[in-house]
mmCIF file of C-alpha atoms and ligand atoms in Angstrom:
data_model
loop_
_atom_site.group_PDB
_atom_site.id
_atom_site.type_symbol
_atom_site.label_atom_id
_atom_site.label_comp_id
_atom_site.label_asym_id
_atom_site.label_seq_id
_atom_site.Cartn_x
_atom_site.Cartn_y
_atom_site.Cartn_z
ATOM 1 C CA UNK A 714 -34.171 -30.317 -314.947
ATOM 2 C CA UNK A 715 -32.409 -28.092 -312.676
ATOM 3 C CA UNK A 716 -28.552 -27.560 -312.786
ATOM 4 C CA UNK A 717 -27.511 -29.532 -309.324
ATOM 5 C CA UNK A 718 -26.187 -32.900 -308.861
ATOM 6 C CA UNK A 719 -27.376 -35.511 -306.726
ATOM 7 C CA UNK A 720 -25.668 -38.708 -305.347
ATOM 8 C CA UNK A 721 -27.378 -41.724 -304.293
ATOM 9 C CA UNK A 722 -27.040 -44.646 -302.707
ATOM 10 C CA UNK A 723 -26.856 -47.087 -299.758
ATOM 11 C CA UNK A 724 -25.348 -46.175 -296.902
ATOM 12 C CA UNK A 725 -21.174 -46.277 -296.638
ATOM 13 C CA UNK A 726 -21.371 -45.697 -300.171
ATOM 14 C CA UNK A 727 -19.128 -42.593 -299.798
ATOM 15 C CA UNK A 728 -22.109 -39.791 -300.999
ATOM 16 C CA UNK A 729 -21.249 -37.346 -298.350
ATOM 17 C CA UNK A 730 -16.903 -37.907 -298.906
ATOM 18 C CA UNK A 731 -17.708 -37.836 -302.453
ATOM 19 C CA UNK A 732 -19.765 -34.758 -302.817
ATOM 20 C CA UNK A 733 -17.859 -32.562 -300.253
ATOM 21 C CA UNK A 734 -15.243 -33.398 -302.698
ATOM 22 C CA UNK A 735 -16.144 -32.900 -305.862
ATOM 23 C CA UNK A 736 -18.025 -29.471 -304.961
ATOM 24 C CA UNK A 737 -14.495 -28.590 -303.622
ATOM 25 C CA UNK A 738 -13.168 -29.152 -307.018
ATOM 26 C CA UNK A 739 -15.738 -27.542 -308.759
ATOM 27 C CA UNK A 740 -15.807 -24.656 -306.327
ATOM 28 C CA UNK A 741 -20.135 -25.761 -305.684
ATOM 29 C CA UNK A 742 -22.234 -25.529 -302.930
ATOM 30 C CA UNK A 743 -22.344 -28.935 -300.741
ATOM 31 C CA UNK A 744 -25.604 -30.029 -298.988
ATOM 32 C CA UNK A 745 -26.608 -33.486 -297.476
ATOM 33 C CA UNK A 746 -29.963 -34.215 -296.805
ATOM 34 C CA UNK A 747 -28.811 -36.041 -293.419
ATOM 35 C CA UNK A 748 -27.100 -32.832 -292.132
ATOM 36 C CA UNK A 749 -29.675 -30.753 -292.989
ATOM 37 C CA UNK A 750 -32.082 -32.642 -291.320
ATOM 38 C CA UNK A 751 -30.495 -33.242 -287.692
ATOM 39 C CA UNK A 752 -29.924 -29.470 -287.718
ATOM 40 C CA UNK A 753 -33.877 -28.637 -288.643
ATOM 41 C CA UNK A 754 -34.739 -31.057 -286.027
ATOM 42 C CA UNK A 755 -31.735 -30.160 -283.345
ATOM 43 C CA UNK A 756 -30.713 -33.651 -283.148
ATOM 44 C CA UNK A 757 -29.115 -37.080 -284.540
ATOM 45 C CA UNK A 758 -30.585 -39.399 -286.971
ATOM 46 C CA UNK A 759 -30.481 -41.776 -284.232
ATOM 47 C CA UNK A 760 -32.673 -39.653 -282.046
ATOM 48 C CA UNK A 761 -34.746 -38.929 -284.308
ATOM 49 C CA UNK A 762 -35.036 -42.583 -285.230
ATOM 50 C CA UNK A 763 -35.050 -43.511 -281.602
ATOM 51 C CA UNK A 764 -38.017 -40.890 -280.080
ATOM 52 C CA UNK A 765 -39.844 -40.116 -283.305
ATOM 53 C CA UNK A 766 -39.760 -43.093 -285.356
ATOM 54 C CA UNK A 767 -38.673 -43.982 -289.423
ATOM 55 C CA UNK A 768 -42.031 -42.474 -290.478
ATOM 56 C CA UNK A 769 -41.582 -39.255 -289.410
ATOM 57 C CA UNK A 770 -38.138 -39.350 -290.274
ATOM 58 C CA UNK A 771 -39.128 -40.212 -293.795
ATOM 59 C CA UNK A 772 -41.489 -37.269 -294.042
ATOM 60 C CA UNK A 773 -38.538 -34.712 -292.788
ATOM 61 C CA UNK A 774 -36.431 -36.204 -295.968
ATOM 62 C CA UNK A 775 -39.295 -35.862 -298.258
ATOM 63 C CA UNK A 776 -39.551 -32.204 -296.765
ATOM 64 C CA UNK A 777 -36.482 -31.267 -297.115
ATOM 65 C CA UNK A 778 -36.056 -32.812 -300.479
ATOM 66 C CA UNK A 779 -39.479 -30.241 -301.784
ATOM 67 C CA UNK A 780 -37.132 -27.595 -299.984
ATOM 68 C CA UNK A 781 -34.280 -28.325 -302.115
ATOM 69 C CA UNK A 782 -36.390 -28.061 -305.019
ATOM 70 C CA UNK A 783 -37.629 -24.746 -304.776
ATOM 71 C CA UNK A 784 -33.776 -23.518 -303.482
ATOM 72 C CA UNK A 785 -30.955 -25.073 -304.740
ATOM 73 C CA UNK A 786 -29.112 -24.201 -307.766
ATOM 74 C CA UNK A 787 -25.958 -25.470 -308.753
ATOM 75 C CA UNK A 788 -25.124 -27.687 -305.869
ATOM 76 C CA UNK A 789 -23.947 -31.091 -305.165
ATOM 77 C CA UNK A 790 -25.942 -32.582 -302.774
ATOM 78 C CA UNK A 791 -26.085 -36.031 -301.007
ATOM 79 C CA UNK A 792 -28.993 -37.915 -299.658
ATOM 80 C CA UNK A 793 -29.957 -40.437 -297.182
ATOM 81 C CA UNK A 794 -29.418 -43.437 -298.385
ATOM 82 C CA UNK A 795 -33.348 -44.400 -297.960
ATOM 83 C CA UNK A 796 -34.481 -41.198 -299.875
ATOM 84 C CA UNK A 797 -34.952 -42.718 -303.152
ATOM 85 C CA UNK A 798 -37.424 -44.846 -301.826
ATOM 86 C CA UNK A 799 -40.153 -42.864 -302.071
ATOM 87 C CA UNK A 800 -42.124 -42.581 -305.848
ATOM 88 C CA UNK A 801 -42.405 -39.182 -305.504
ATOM 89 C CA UNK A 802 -38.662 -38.276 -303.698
ATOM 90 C CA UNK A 803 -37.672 -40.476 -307.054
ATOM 91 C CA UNK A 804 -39.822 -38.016 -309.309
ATOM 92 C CA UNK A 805 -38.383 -34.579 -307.305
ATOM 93 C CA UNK A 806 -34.676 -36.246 -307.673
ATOM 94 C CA UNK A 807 -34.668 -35.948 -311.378
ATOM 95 C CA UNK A 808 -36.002 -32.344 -311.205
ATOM 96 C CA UNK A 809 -33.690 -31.470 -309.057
ATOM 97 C CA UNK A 810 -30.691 -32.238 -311.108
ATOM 98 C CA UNK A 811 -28.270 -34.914 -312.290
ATOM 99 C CA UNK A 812 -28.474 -38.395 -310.432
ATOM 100 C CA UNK A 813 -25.584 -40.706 -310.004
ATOM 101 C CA UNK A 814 -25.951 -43.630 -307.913
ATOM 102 C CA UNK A 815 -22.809 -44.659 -306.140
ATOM 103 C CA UNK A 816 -23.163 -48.438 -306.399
ATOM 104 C CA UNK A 817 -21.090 -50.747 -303.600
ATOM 105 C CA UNK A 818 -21.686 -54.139 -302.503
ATOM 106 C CA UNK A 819 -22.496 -56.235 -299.099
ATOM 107 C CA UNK A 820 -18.966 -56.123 -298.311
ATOM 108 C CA UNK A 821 -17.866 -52.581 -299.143
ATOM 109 C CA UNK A 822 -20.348 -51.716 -296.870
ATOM 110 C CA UNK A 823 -19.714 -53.853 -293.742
ATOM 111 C CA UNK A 824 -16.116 -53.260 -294.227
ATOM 112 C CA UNK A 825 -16.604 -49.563 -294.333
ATOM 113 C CA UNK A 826 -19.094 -49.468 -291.490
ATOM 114 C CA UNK A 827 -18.061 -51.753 -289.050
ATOM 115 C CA UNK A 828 -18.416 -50.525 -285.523
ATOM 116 C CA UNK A 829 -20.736 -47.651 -287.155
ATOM 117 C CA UNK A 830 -23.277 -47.233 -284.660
ATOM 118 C CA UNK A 831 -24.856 -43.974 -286.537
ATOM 119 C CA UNK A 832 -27.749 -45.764 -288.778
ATOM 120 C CA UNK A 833 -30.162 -47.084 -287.051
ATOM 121 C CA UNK A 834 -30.993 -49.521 -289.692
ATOM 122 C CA UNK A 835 -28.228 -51.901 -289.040
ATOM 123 C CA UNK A 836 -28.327 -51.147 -285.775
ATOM 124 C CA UNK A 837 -28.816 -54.891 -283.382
ATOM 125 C CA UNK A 838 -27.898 -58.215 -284.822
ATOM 126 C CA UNK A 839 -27.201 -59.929 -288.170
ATOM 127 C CA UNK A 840 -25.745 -56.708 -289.892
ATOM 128 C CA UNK A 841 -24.318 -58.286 -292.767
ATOM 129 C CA UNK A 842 -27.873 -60.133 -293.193
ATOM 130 C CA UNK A 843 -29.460 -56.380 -293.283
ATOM 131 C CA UNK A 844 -27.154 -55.266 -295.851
ATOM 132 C CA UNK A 845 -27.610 -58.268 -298.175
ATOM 133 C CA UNK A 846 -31.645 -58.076 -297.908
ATOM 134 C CA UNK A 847 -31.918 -53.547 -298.164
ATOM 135 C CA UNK A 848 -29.014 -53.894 -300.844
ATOM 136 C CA UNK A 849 -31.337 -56.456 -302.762
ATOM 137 C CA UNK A 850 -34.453 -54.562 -302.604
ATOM 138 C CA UNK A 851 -32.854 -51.315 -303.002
ATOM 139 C CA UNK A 852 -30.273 -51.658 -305.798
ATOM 140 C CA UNK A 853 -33.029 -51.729 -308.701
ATOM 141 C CA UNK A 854 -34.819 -48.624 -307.270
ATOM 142 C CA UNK A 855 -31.335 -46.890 -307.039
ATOM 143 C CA UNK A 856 -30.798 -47.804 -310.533
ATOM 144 C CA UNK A 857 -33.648 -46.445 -312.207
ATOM 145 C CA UNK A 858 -33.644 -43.290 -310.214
ATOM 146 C CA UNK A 859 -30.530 -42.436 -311.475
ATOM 147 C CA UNK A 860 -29.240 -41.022 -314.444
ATOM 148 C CA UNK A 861 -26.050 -42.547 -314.285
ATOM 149 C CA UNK A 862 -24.499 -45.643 -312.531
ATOM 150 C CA UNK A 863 -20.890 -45.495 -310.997
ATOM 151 C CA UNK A 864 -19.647 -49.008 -309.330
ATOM 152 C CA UNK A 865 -17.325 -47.513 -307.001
ATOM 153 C CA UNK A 866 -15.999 -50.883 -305.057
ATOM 154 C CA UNK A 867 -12.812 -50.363 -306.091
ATOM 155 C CA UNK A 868 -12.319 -46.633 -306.535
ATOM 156 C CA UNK A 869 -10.794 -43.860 -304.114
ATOM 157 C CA UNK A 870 -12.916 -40.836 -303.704
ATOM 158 C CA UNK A 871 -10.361 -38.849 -305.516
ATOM 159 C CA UNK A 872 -11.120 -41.353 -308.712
ATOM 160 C CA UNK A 873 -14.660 -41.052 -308.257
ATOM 161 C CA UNK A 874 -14.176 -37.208 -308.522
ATOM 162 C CA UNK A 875 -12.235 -37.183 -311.462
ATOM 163 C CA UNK A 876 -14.826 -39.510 -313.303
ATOM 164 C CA UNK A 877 -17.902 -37.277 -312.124
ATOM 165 C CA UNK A 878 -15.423 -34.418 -313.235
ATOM 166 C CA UNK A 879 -16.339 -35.146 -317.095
ATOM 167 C CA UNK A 880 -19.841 -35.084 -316.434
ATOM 168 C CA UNK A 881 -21.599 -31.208 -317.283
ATOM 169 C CA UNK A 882 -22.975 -29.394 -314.033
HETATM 170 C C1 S3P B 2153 -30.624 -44.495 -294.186
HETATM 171 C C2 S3P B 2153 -29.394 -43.975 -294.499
HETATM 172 C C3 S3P B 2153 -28.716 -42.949 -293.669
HETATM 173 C C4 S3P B 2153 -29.759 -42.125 -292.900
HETATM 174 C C5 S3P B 2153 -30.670 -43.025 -292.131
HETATM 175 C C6 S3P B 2153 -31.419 -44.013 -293.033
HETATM 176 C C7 S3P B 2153 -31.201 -45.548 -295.058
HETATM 177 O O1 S3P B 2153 -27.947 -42.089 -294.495
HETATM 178 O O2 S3P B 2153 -30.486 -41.313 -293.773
HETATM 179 O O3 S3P B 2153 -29.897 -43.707 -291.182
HETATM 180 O O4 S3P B 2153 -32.412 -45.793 -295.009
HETATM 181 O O5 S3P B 2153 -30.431 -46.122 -295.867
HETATM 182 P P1 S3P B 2153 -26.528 -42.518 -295.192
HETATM 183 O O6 S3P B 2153 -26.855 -43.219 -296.468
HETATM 184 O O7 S3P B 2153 -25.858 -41.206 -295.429
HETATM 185 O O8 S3P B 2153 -25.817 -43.377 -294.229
#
């Protein structure tokens, strides 16, 4: 296993406040998989979404995760939230480092993402139906391509740091 650290988890789970923070802390390298990607293809997820479709957006992430692989050392990085979803993203994940899945529920997230018009997969009606039915069929496949579960709900990103601060890196 290499020596980065990797958050997942659904979307408004706080992977991209988190990480920016706690490789301020630790005075690591920050990557998300999200940035990385709109600047490789010179435009939003939601363009990308929009003209080239999920599938191709899924193959960027996968790309980009290989990429990481070969590169990054001693990073934090956070992903999409639909990376894991992939058997072989899950395989490269635990290469690549440490995995802690930022858990949330159905509410944390529509709370937290309300008038969020950024992911495409909520996008249109019934949000809170979307949430409940991705967060059902992703939660188990976030679990077990972790290392380590943190329930954040309740916790500010500066608590969230300090627990992820005991871990090694
Ligand atoms: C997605 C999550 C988004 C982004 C894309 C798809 C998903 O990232 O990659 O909209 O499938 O859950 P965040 O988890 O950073 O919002």
């Amino acid at each position: 296993m290499k020596n980065n650290l990797i958050l997942i988890g659904f979307m408004g789970a706080g992977k991209t406040s988190v990480g920016l923070a706690y490789a301020n802390a630790r005075s690591k390298r920050f990557l998300d998989t999200d940035q990385m990607i709109e600047q490789m293809a010179g435009m939003s997820i939601r363009e990308i979404f929009d003209i080239q479709g999920e599938a191709a957006f899924r193959s960027m992430e996968a790309e980009m995760l290989k990429r990481l692989l070969e590169e990054a050392e001693e990073t934090v990085v956070s992903t999409g939230g639909g990376l894991p979803l992939r058997e072989e993203n899950q395989r490269i994940l635990k290469e690549l480092g440490r995995v802690i899945y930022l858990k949330v529920s159905p509410e944390t997230v529509l709370n937290r993402l309300k008038g969020d018009t950024t992911r495409p997969l909520l996008a249109g009606e019934d949000p809170k139906g979307k949430v409940c039915r991705l967060l059902w069929d992703r939660g188990p496949i976030y679990e077990s391509a972790a290392h380590m579960t943190i329930d954040v709900d309740e916790m500010t990103v500066e608590e969230i740091v300090s627990e992820m601060e005991s871990l090694p890196l």
